[in-house]
mmCIF file of C-alpha atoms in Angstrom:
data_model
loop_
_atom_site.group_PDB
_atom_site.id
_atom_site.type_symbol
_atom_site.label_atom_id
_atom_site.label_comp_id
_atom_site.label_asym_id
_atom_site.label_seq_id
_atom_site.Cartn_x
_atom_site.Cartn_y
_atom_site.Cartn_z
ATOM 1 C CA GLY A 196 0.000 0.000 0.000
ATOM 2 C CA PHE A 197 0.839 3.667 0.052
ATOM 3 C CA TYR A 198 3.513 4.591 2.591
ATOM 4 C CA ASN A 199 3.554 8.005 4.229
ATOM 5 C CA PRO A 200 6.955 8.594 5.903
ATOM 6 C CA LEU A 201 5.346 10.993 8.386
ATOM 7 C CA MET A 202 2.680 8.557 9.542
ATOM 8 C CA ALA A 203 2.420 8.560 13.354
ATOM 9 C CA THR A 204 0.891 5.075 13.740
ATOM 10 C CA HIS A 205 2.526 1.976 12.320
ATOM 11 C CA GLU A 206 1.122 -1.518 11.930
ATOM 12 C CA SER A 207 2.952 -4.833 12.199
ATOM 13 C CA ARG A 208 1.599 -8.362 11.958
ATOM 14 C CA TYR A 209 2.600 -11.600 13.643
ATOM 15 C CA ARG A 210 1.112 -15.089 13.224
ATOM 16 C CA ILE A 211 0.758 -16.820 16.618
ATOM 17 C CA LEU A 212 2.770 -20.077 16.697
ATOM 18 C CA TYR A 213 2.545 -23.124 18.985
ATOM 19 C CA ARG A 214 5.684 -21.951 20.779
ATOM 20 C CA ASP A 215 3.790 -18.792 21.788
ATOM 21 C CA ILE A 216 0.818 -20.360 23.559
ATOM 22 C CA ASP A 217 0.312 -21.549 27.133
ATOM 23 C CA SER A 218 -1.388 -24.705 28.402
ATOM 24 C CA MET A 219 -4.821 -23.058 28.031
ATOM 25 C CA GLY A 220 -4.215 -22.484 24.325
ATOM 26 C CA TYR A 221 -3.850 -18.707 24.679
ATOM 27 C CA LEU A 222 -0.912 -16.490 23.799
ATOM 28 C CA TYR A 223 1.329 -16.598 26.889
ATOM 29 C CA TYR A 224 0.919 -13.298 28.746
ATOM 30 C CA GLY A 225 4.620 -12.376 28.586
ATOM 31 C CA ARG A 226 4.659 -12.710 24.794
ATOM 32 C CA TYR A 227 2.580 -9.531 24.483
ATOM 33 C CA LEU A 228 5.693 -7.595 25.533
ATOM 34 C CA ASP A 229 7.530 -9.301 22.653
ATOM 35 C CA LEU A 230 4.823 -8.009 20.307
ATOM 36 C CA PHE A 231 5.321 -4.534 21.780
ATOM 37 C CA GLU A 232 9.051 -4.783 21.038
ATOM 38 C CA MET A 233 8.334 -5.912 17.484
ATOM 39 C CA GLY A 234 6.008 -2.946 17.034
ATOM 40 C CA ARG A 235 8.459 -0.334 18.273
ATOM 41 C CA VAL A 236 11.439 -1.726 16.336
ATOM 42 C CA GLU A 237 9.332 -1.673 13.157
ATOM 43 C CA TRP A 238 8.023 1.834 13.973
ATOM 44 C CA MET A 239 11.608 3.073 14.190
ATOM 45 C CA ARG A 240 12.662 1.202 11.039
ATOM 46 C CA GLU A 241 9.737 2.606 9.029
ATOM 47 C CA GLU A 242 10.676 6.099 10.200
ATOM 48 C CA GLY A 243 14.200 5.554 8.850
ATOM 49 C CA PHE A 244 15.921 4.847 12.157
ATOM 50 C CA ARG A 245 17.288 1.327 12.643
ATOM 51 C CA TYR A 246 17.850 0.235 16.233
ATOM 52 C CA ARG A 247 20.753 -2.010 15.204
ATOM 53 C CA ASP A 248 22.564 0.950 13.612
ATOM 54 C CA MET A 249 22.042 3.050 16.749
ATOM 55 C CA GLU A 250 23.707 0.360 18.861
ATOM 56 C CA ALA A 251 26.560 -0.354 16.450
ATOM 57 C CA ASN A 252 27.348 3.167 15.219
ATOM 58 C CA LEU A 253 26.335 5.444 18.093
ATOM 59 C CA ARG A 254 26.864 2.944 20.951
ATOM 60 C CA LEU A 255 23.452 3.878 22.384
ATOM 61 C CA ALA A 256 20.595 1.681 23.580
ATOM 62 C CA LEU A 257 16.991 2.244 24.654
ATOM 63 C CA PRO A 258 16.280 0.078 27.723
ATOM 64 C CA VAL A 259 12.719 -0.249 28.969
ATOM 65 C CA THR A 260 12.130 1.815 32.132
ATOM 66 C CA HIS A 261 8.381 1.203 32.477
ATOM 67 C CA ALA A 262 5.953 -1.262 30.894
ATOM 68 C CA LYS A 263 2.276 -2.028 31.340
ATOM 69 C CA CYS A 264 -0.133 -4.294 29.524
ATOM 70 C CA GLN A 265 -3.878 -4.689 29.852
ATOM 71 C CA TYR A 266 -5.401 -7.881 28.489
ATOM 72 C CA HIS A 267 -8.835 -7.708 26.865
ATOM 73 C CA SER A 268 -9.335 -10.903 24.848
ATOM 74 C CA PRO A 269 -6.914 -13.796 24.250
ATOM 75 C CA LEU A 270 -5.019 -14.470 21.076
ATOM 76 C CA ARG A 271 -4.831 -18.166 20.108
ATOM 77 C CA PHE A 272 -2.670 -20.405 17.932
ATOM 78 C CA ASP A 273 -2.717 -19.343 14.263
ATOM 79 C CA ASP A 274 -4.380 -15.976 14.970
ATOM 80 C CA LEU A 275 -2.871 -13.099 13.036
ATOM 81 C CA ALA A 276 -1.994 -10.399 15.564
ATOM 82 C CA LEU A 277 -2.168 -6.828 14.307
ATOM 83 C CA ILE A 278 0.085 -4.559 16.381
ATOM 84 C CA ARG A 279 -0.641 -0.818 16.149
ATOM 85 C CA THR A 280 2.234 1.215 17.540
ATOM 86 C CA GLU A 281 2.531 4.943 18.103
ATOM 87 C CA VAL A 282 4.685 7.359 20.083
ATOM 88 C CA ILE A 283 2.578 9.110 22.701
ATOM 89 C CA ALA A 284 5.308 11.084 24.505
ATOM 90 C CA TRP A 285 8.977 11.916 24.111
ATOM 91 C CA SER A 286 11.650 14.088 25.662
ATOM 92 C CA GLY A 287 15.332 14.614 25.035
ATOM 93 C CA THR A 288 16.108 11.410 26.927
ATOM 94 C CA THR A 289 12.926 9.256 26.870
ATOM 95 C CA LEU A 290 10.463 7.769 24.424
ATOM 96 C CA CYS A 291 7.014 6.362 25.263
ATOM 97 C CA PHE A 292 5.121 4.045 22.904
ATOM 98 C CA SER A 293 1.467 3.015 23.034
ATOM 99 C CA TYR A 294 0.207 -0.303 21.632
ATOM 100 C CA HIS A 295 -3.105 -1.783 20.538
ATOM 101 C CA ILE A 296 -3.028 -5.473 19.630
ATOM 102 C CA PHE A 297 -5.930 -6.941 17.682
ATOM 103 C CA SER A 298 -6.907 -10.322 16.311
ATOM 104 C CA GLN A 299 -7.026 -9.388 12.638
ATOM 105 C CA GLU A 300 -9.481 -12.156 11.703
ATOM 106 C CA ARG A 301 -11.908 -11.448 14.553
ATOM 107 C CA GLN A 302 -11.286 -7.678 14.423
ATOM 108 C CA GLU A 303 -11.184 -7.789 18.204
ATOM 109 C CA LEU A 304 -9.027 -5.763 20.592
ATOM 110 C CA CYS A 305 -6.864 -8.230 22.554
ATOM 111 C CA ALA A 306 -4.427 -6.047 24.518
ATOM 112 C CA THR A 307 -3.332 -2.471 25.069
ATOM 113 C CA GLY A 308 -0.176 -1.198 26.661
ATOM 114 C CA GLU A 309 2.566 1.350 27.011
ATOM 115 C CA VAL A 310 6.336 1.119 27.220
ATOM 116 C CA GLU A 311 8.706 3.920 28.202
ATOM 117 C CA LEU A 312 12.363 3.737 27.190
ATOM 118 C CA GLY A 313 15.355 5.719 28.342
ATOM 119 C CA CYS A 314 18.559 6.275 26.413
ATOM 120 C CA VAL A 315 21.911 5.017 27.703
ATOM 121 C CA ASP A 316 25.482 4.759 26.505
ATOM 122 C CA LEU A 317 26.252 1.072 25.853
ATOM 123 C CA ASP A 318 29.832 1.331 27.098
ATOM 124 C CA GLN A 319 29.246 3.176 30.396
ATOM 125 C CA GLY A 320 25.550 2.530 31.025
ATOM 126 C CA GLN A 321 25.038 6.232 31.690
ATOM 127 C CA PRO A 322 21.895 8.168 30.672
ATOM 128 C CA GLN A 323 22.230 10.034 27.366
ATOM 129 C CA ARG A 324 20.129 12.196 25.083
ATOM 130 C CA LEU A 325 18.264 10.443 22.300
ATOM 131 C CA PRO A 326 20.186 10.505 19.007
ATOM 132 C CA LYS A 327 19.812 13.733 17.019
ATOM 133 C CA GLU A 328 18.332 11.918 14.002
ATOM 134 C CA LEU A 329 15.605 10.388 16.182
ATOM 135 C CA LEU A 330 14.912 13.691 17.941
ATOM 136 C CA ASP A 331 14.646 15.405 14.541
ATOM 137 C CA THR A 332 12.122 12.767 13.406
ATOM 138 C CA LEU A 333 10.069 13.148 16.594
ATOM 139 C CA THR A 334 10.153 16.953 16.371
ATOM 140 C CA THR A 335 8.883 16.827 12.764
ATOM 141 C CA LEU A 336 6.404 13.990 13.189
ATOM 142 C CA LEU A 337 5.042 14.501 16.705
ATOM 143 C CA PRO A 338 5.749 17.968 18.130
ATOM 144 C CA GLN A 339 2.487 17.770 20.102
ATOM 145 C CA CYS A 340 3.785 14.730 22.043
ATOM 146 C CA LYS A 341 6.900 16.427 23.415
ATOM 147 C CA GLY A 342 7.155 16.005 27.179
ATOM 148 C CA ARG A 343 7.423 13.093 29.565
ATOM 149 C CA ARG A 344 4.355 11.058 30.389
ATOM 150 C CA LYS A 345 3.485 10.797 34.082
ATOM 151 C CA GLN A 346 3.575 7.141 35.106
ATOM 152 C CA GLU A 347 0.757 5.851 37.281
ATOM 153 C CA GLY A 348 1.425 4.247 40.686
#
C-alpha cells in the first residue's frame, strides 16, 4: 500500500505459533511484551531509524524503564496479531510508545499497553540524550507529544 513517511501510527503483523501459547491455548501473557518490542522496532525502522545501527554506530541503547499491559481478549494459535504502535510522549532522553493489539481475523481488541524507554550509553551505562536523528524525526512527526508522560502508581 501507500507509505507516508510521516505517519504517526505503524502496523505490524505476527502469526501466533505453537511456541507462543500456554497450556490453556492462549498467547502466553509475557509474549505480548515481545509483540510490543516488534512494534516499536518496526516503527523506528519505518521512520528511517534502525535500532541495530544506533547500537553499532552510536553505541546507544533504549532500555525499557516502564511497561504495562492490559489484556482484553486472548489471542490463540494461528491468529494473526495486528500490532498498532505509536509514540505518545517523548523528551530529550525518553520515548514512550502506546500499543493496541488486535486479532485481525476477529477484528477484536486483545491487549493495550505502554512502554517507556530511556537512552543510555552502551559502554558506560550512563543516561544520554536520544540521538539527534531520532529527535529530529520526533520533532517533525510529533511535536504535540513532546514532554514526559506521568507514570501511574
